[in-house]
Amino acid sequence: MMSFNSAQLYEWIAGFLWPMFRLLALIGTAPVFGDVSVPRPAKIGLAALAAIAISPTIETLPVVPVYSFEGLLLVLNEIGIGIAMGFTMRLVFAAVEYAGEIVGLQMGLSFASFFDPHSGGNTMVLGRFFNIVAMLLFLAMDGHLLMLATVADSFSSLPISGTPLSADGWLWVARAGGTVFSSGLLLALPLVAALLTLNLVMGILNRASPQLSIFAVGFPVTLAGGMLMMLLVMPHMNAYMGRLIEMGLASLATVLGQLAR
């Protein structure tokens, strides 16, 4: 009969809890996992299963009581690491959604919006469509598995300890937020250029033939032209989305290195 004492039991519980906080923070903020449509018990269960699988691979654990002040600092450290990783990956999807909103504005679909429970505000239809496409690409590229593998490896590059996280890591995340606008604009640029050209042609036609009611035909033509261009450009946009996702996954290791400085 296997026997164990209270010290061993405490060690097992601590070995489960420390990685659990990092994983739970990542799953709560990362794309796909952190979506509002995923039930909270499912998120907690996934984090618990991942913690059970990862905890035996962690070589050293801090000898700190969970209920102490040092334990609280460790919890905050682990939550901060998970949030930084999840937010870094979330920036990719923010760029894709921003591109969809730019295209929607050019197509005259600014009025076509609905309430997004995740952001707590209204989201344009095309922005949501682009976001869904990015999620499907993320899953097709095994991005969810690569993200979990990265957080499992992070316990070696950034072990569980009471050492404060470097401010360089948070500064890097803040600077990475600026790439949302540039990446989103580059993603939407082909469609925006085509729609601007179409609007320019309609303006010239209206100038040449004033009896042409541009307000009556402008919206249907812009909408039809935008849909046709999306059909032609979407394969190339998907390739660029894939590169953005790859860059986001690679950035997870970068942000870990910055936090460990």
Coordinates of N, CA and C in Angstrom, one line a residue, residues 185 225 227:
L185 N -3.7 47.4 -41.7 CA -3.8 48.2 -42.9 C -3.1 47.5 -44.1
G225 N -18.8 45.3 -56.1 CA -17.4 45.3 -56.4 C -16.5 44.8 -55.3
M227 N -17.4 42.6 -52.9 CA -17.6 41.2 -52.8 C -16.8 40.5 -53.8

